[in-house]
Amino acid sequence: MNRIFSGIQPTGNLHLGNYLGAIRNWVKLQKDYDCIFCVVDLHAITLPQDPAQLKAATREVTAAYIASGIDPEACILFNQSTVSGHAELAWILGCLTPLGWLNRMTQFKEKAGKQREEAGLGLYAYPALMAADILLYKGTHVPVGEDQKQHLELARDLAGAFNRRYGVEFFPLPEPQIFGAATRVMSLRDGTKKMSKSDASDQSRINLTDGPEAIAQKVKRAKTDPGNLPEDLKGLEGRPEAENLLGIYAALTDKTMEQAVAEFAGQQFSAFKPRLADVAVSVMGPIGTEMKRLMADPGYVDGILRRGAERANAIAAPHLREVFDIVGFLRP
Ligand code: AMP
Ligand code: TRP
């Protein structure tokens, strides 16, 4: 059986990168797979979070899933902390994780920064929790952006380490599903930096809750270079802003990069940007409107999460019982 598991941290400011690099792909997958989409609040507290904002952002991510077209009946939507098995399995997997593997994780190095001694144990153990998320459901496929590939390889290695240590064929080795166009959406202010929730400049990203005027204005002000748009793909070399904007256009219109380049070959940015703005408004506008409607009805969103938690737990609990038995925990 094929089962998809993926998640997003409730840390605020969901943006076009989260949509094109993650959520949009999940919408397409729900027809063919049994899908579980999580709001990973346990992961969020690996860095300090304001408690009230954490709750609000948990509803915001859930609203984004639904507004983007994820069907909460067909898929399971829930927040991580409501299924205690995630933390329990993370402990067991953590006991099988060599420090050498964790020391290679580039995201830890980035997030810990220079104050390595101050970084928390949770931030360090983050990949073991992520492996537990997937393996708790025996997930087989994991759609994520490029940046999560290394964590996924660690999850595969941990599944193998568990099976070998106990001489079982219990966990499947999860496969990453990294998608083609626009898996890395870059900042609108700097084509060499990833579009990010944590960028101090709101102009650097299109938030999922931005209205049509804000979207159009951000596209209009997006950084460009002095040239015209290139005639072919090779012409994009060394032009990160042109590449990013054409990549966003291609992704939003479901075209290839070749088609997008051909469409605007030799034209000025001033001709291209209004087209990009129209496309961005027509795809992102309705999602933002629906998100705001859902966020104004927290009772509905909470109901989806509550039901999701029950369904998730119904899959997780028997797996965890088996894990406890394999590991040798007595159930007196
Ligand atoms: P994060 O915002 O880091 O919690 O990421 C949530 C999901 O969105 C992950 O699957 C990321 O790979 C994806 N993602 C985040 N930022 C971008 C970006 N700028 N471009 C493409 N995908 C992204
Ligand atoms: N670490 C992922 C991110 O920051 C979020 C995440 C947590 C996740 N658990 C997961 C993604 C399990 C896929 C599967 O984007």
PDB file of N, CA, C and O in Angstrom, residues 4 16 62 68 72 80 111 124 126 131 136 151 159 167 211 216 219 243-244 259-260 264 266 306 322 326-327:
ATOM      1  N   ILE A   4       1.097   8.497   1.695  1.00  0.00           N
ATOM      2  CA  ILE A   4       1.846   9.750   1.717  1.00  0.00           C
ATOM      3  C   ILE A   4       1.740  10.416   3.078  1.00  0.00           C
ATOM      4  O   ILE A   4       0.660  10.470   3.668  1.00  0.00           O
ATOM      5  N   LEU A  16       4.079  31.938  -1.241  1.00  0.00           N
ATOM      6  CA  LEU A  16       4.045  31.309  -2.559  1.00  0.00           C
ATOM      7  C   LEU A  16       4.995  30.104  -2.658  1.00  0.00           C
ATOM      8  O   LEU A  16       4.672  29.123  -3.338  1.00  0.00           O
ATOM      9  N   THR A  62      -3.776  24.892   8.485  1.00  0.00           N
ATOM     10  CA  THR A  62      -4.907  24.009   8.175  1.00  0.00           C
ATOM     11  C   THR A  62      -5.815  24.673   7.140  1.00  0.00           C
ATOM     12  O   THR A  62      -6.238  24.033   6.168  1.00  0.00           O
ATOM     13  N   SER A  68      -6.399  25.486  -0.522  1.00  0.00           N
ATOM     14  CA  SER A  68      -5.635  25.135  -1.726  1.00  0.00           C
ATOM     15  C   SER A  68      -6.231  23.937  -2.454  1.00  0.00           C
ATOM     16  O   SER A  68      -5.771  23.598  -3.542  1.00  0.00           O
ATOM     17  N   PRO A  72     -10.518  17.507   3.131  1.00  0.00           N
ATOM     18  CA  PRO A  72     -10.334  16.991   4.498  1.00  0.00           C
ATOM     19  C   PRO A  72     -11.094  15.697   4.768  1.00  0.00           C
ATOM     20  O   PRO A  72     -10.890  15.075   5.814  1.00  0.00           O
ATOM     21  N   GLN A  80       0.228  17.627  14.858  1.00  0.00           N
ATOM     22  CA  GLN A  80       1.146  16.603  15.373  1.00  0.00           C
ATOM     23  C   GLN A  80       0.987  16.310  16.870  1.00  0.00           C
ATOM     24  O   GLN A  80       0.986  15.156  17.284  1.00  0.00           O
ATOM     25  N   LYS A 111      20.213  26.757  11.304  1.00  0.00           N
ATOM     26  CA  LYS A 111      19.301  27.277  12.323  1.00  0.00           C
ATOM     27  C   LYS A 111      20.006  27.543  13.634  1.00  0.00           C
ATOM     28  O   LYS A 111      19.627  28.461  14.366  1.00  0.00           O
ATOM     29  N   TYR A 124      18.317  19.793  17.504  1.00  0.00           N
ATOM     30  CA  TYR A 124      19.299  18.791  17.080  1.00  0.00           C
ATOM     31  C   TYR A 124      18.606  17.472  16.700  1.00  0.00           C
ATOM     32  O   TYR A 124      18.941  16.828  15.713  1.00  0.00           O
ATOM     33  N   TYR A 126      15.562  17.093  15.733  1.00  0.00           N
ATOM     34  CA  TYR A 126      14.510  17.382  14.746  1.00  0.00           C
ATOM     35  C   TYR A 126      14.357  16.278  13.683  1.00  0.00           C
ATOM     36  O   TYR A 126      13.240  15.810  13.426  1.00  0.00           O
ATOM     37  N   ALA A 131      11.457  11.627  11.112  1.00  0.00           N
ATOM     38  CA  ALA A 131      11.407  10.208  10.716  1.00  0.00           C
ATOM     39  C   ALA A 131      10.241   9.518  11.419  1.00  0.00           C
ATOM     40  O   ALA A 131       9.494   8.741  10.809  1.00  0.00           O
ATOM     41  N   LEU A 136       5.576   6.348  11.757  1.00  0.00           N
ATOM     42  CA  LEU A 136       4.442   6.008  12.638  1.00  0.00           C
ATOM     43  C   LEU A 136       3.255   5.492  11.820  1.00  0.00           C
ATOM     44  O   LEU A 136       2.464   4.693  12.290  1.00  0.00           O
ATOM     45  N   HIS A 151      16.933  15.448   5.284  1.00  0.00           N
ATOM     46  CA  HIS A 151      16.186  14.877   6.412  1.00  0.00           C
ATOM     47  C   HIS A 151      15.507  13.573   6.012  1.00  0.00           C
ATOM     48  O   HIS A 151      15.384  12.647   6.805  1.00  0.00           O
ATOM     49  N   ALA A 159      14.815   4.003   9.266  1.00  0.00           N
ATOM     50  CA  ALA A 159      13.901   2.878   9.056  1.00  0.00           C
ATOM     51  C   ALA A 159      14.727   1.603   8.883  1.00  0.00           C
ATOM     52  O   ALA A 159      14.438   0.562   9.491  1.00  0.00           O
ATOM     53  N   GLY A 167      15.991  -7.161  13.519  1.00  0.00           N
ATOM     54  CA  GLY A 167      15.800  -8.307  12.616  1.00  0.00           C
ATOM     55  C   GLY A 167      14.379  -8.445  12.116  1.00  0.00           C
ATOM     56  O   GLY A 167      13.817  -9.540  12.081  1.00  0.00           O
ATOM     57  N   GLY A 211      -3.991  40.107  -0.459  1.00  0.00           N
ATOM     58  CA  GLY A 211      -5.080  40.403  -1.386  1.00  0.00           C
ATOM     59  C   GLY A 211      -4.538  40.736  -2.775  1.00  0.00           C
ATOM     60  O   GLY A 211      -3.321  40.872  -2.958  1.00  0.00           O
ATOM     61  N   ALA A 216      -0.251  42.139  -6.756  1.00  0.00           N
ATOM     62  CA  ALA A 216       0.138  42.873  -7.971  1.00  0.00           C
ATOM     63  C   ALA A 216       1.270  43.846  -7.678  1.00  0.00           C
ATOM     64  O   ALA A 216       2.236  43.959  -8.459  1.00  0.00           O
ATOM     65  N   VAL A 219       4.644  42.032  -7.211  1.00  0.00           N
ATOM     66  CA  VAL A 219       5.202  41.596  -8.499  1.00  0.00           C
ATOM     67  C   VAL A 219       5.803  42.799  -9.224  1.00  0.00           C
ATOM     68  O   VAL A 219       6.910  42.746  -9.757  1.00  0.00           O
ATOM     69  N   GLU A 243      15.280  34.406 -13.840  1.00  0.00           N
ATOM     70  CA  GLU A 243      14.996  32.975 -13.738  1.00  0.00           C
ATOM     71  C   GLU A 243      13.877  32.715 -12.730  1.00  0.00           C
ATOM     72  O   GLU A 243      12.957  31.926 -12.978  1.00  0.00           O
ATOM     73  N   ASN A 244      13.939  33.411 -11.600  1.00  0.00           N
ATOM     74  CA  ASN A 244      12.922  33.209 -10.562  1.00  0.00           C
ATOM     75  C   ASN A 244      11.541  33.631 -11.044  1.00  0.00           C
ATOM     76  O   ASN A 244      10.570  32.893 -10.902  1.00  0.00           O
ATOM     77  N   GLN A 259       8.792  26.812 -22.302  1.00  0.00           N
ATOM     78  CA  GLN A 259       7.615  27.502 -22.843  1.00  0.00           C
ATOM     79  C   GLN A 259       7.528  28.926 -22.318  1.00  0.00           C
ATOM     80  O   GLN A 259       7.228  29.854 -23.076  1.00  0.00           O
ATOM     81  N   ALA A 260       7.810  29.097 -21.013  1.00  0.00           N
ATOM     82  CA  ALA A 260       7.732  30.443 -20.427  1.00  0.00           C
ATOM     83  C   ALA A 260       8.769  31.358 -21.063  1.00  0.00           C
ATOM     84  O   ALA A 260       8.471  32.509 -21.413  1.00  0.00           O
ATOM     85  N   PHE A 264       8.054  34.967 -23.664  1.00  0.00           N
ATOM     86  CA  PHE A 264       8.465  36.366 -23.414  1.00  0.00           C
ATOM     87  C   PHE A 264       9.841  36.700 -23.987  1.00  0.00           C
ATOM     88  O   PHE A 264      10.418  37.727 -23.642  1.00  0.00           O
ATOM     89  N   GLY A 266      12.986  38.089 -25.429  1.00  0.00           N
ATOM     90  CA  GLY A 266      13.387  39.407 -25.914  1.00  0.00           C
ATOM     91  C   GLY A 266      12.530  40.563 -25.416  1.00  0.00           C
ATOM     92  O   GLY A 266      12.821  41.717 -25.714  1.00  0.00           O
ATOM     93  N   ARG A 306      -9.711  17.892  14.889  1.00  0.00           N
ATOM     94  CA  ARG A 306     -10.084  16.905  15.913  1.00  0.00           C
ATOM     95  C   ARG A 306     -10.394  15.553  15.258  1.00  0.00           C
ATOM     96  O   ARG A 306      -9.913  14.521  15.686  1.00  0.00           O
ATOM     97  N   GLU A 322       2.931  -2.487  18.131  1.00  0.00           N
ATOM     98  CA  GLU A 322       3.858  -3.472  17.558  1.00  0.00           C
ATOM     99  C   GLU A 322       5.309  -3.075  17.795  1.00  0.00           C
ATOM    100  O   GLU A 322       6.152  -3.919  18.090  1.00  0.00           O
ATOM    101  N   ILE A 326       8.227  -5.176  19.599  1.00  0.00           N
ATOM    102  CA  ILE A 326       9.497  -5.497  18.934  1.00  0.00           C
ATOM    103  C   ILE A 326      10.676  -5.044  19.798  1.00  0.00           C
ATOM    104  O   ILE A 326      11.669  -5.751  19.951  1.00  0.00           O
ATOM    105  N   VAL A 327      10.544  -3.839  20.375  1.00  0.00           N
ATOM    106  CA  VAL A 327      11.634  -3.267  21.169  1.00  0.00           C
ATOM    107  C   VAL A 327      11.803  -4.006  22.494  1.00  0.00           C
ATOM    108  O   VAL A 327      12.898  -4.039  23.074  1.00  0.00           O
TER     109      VAL A 327
END
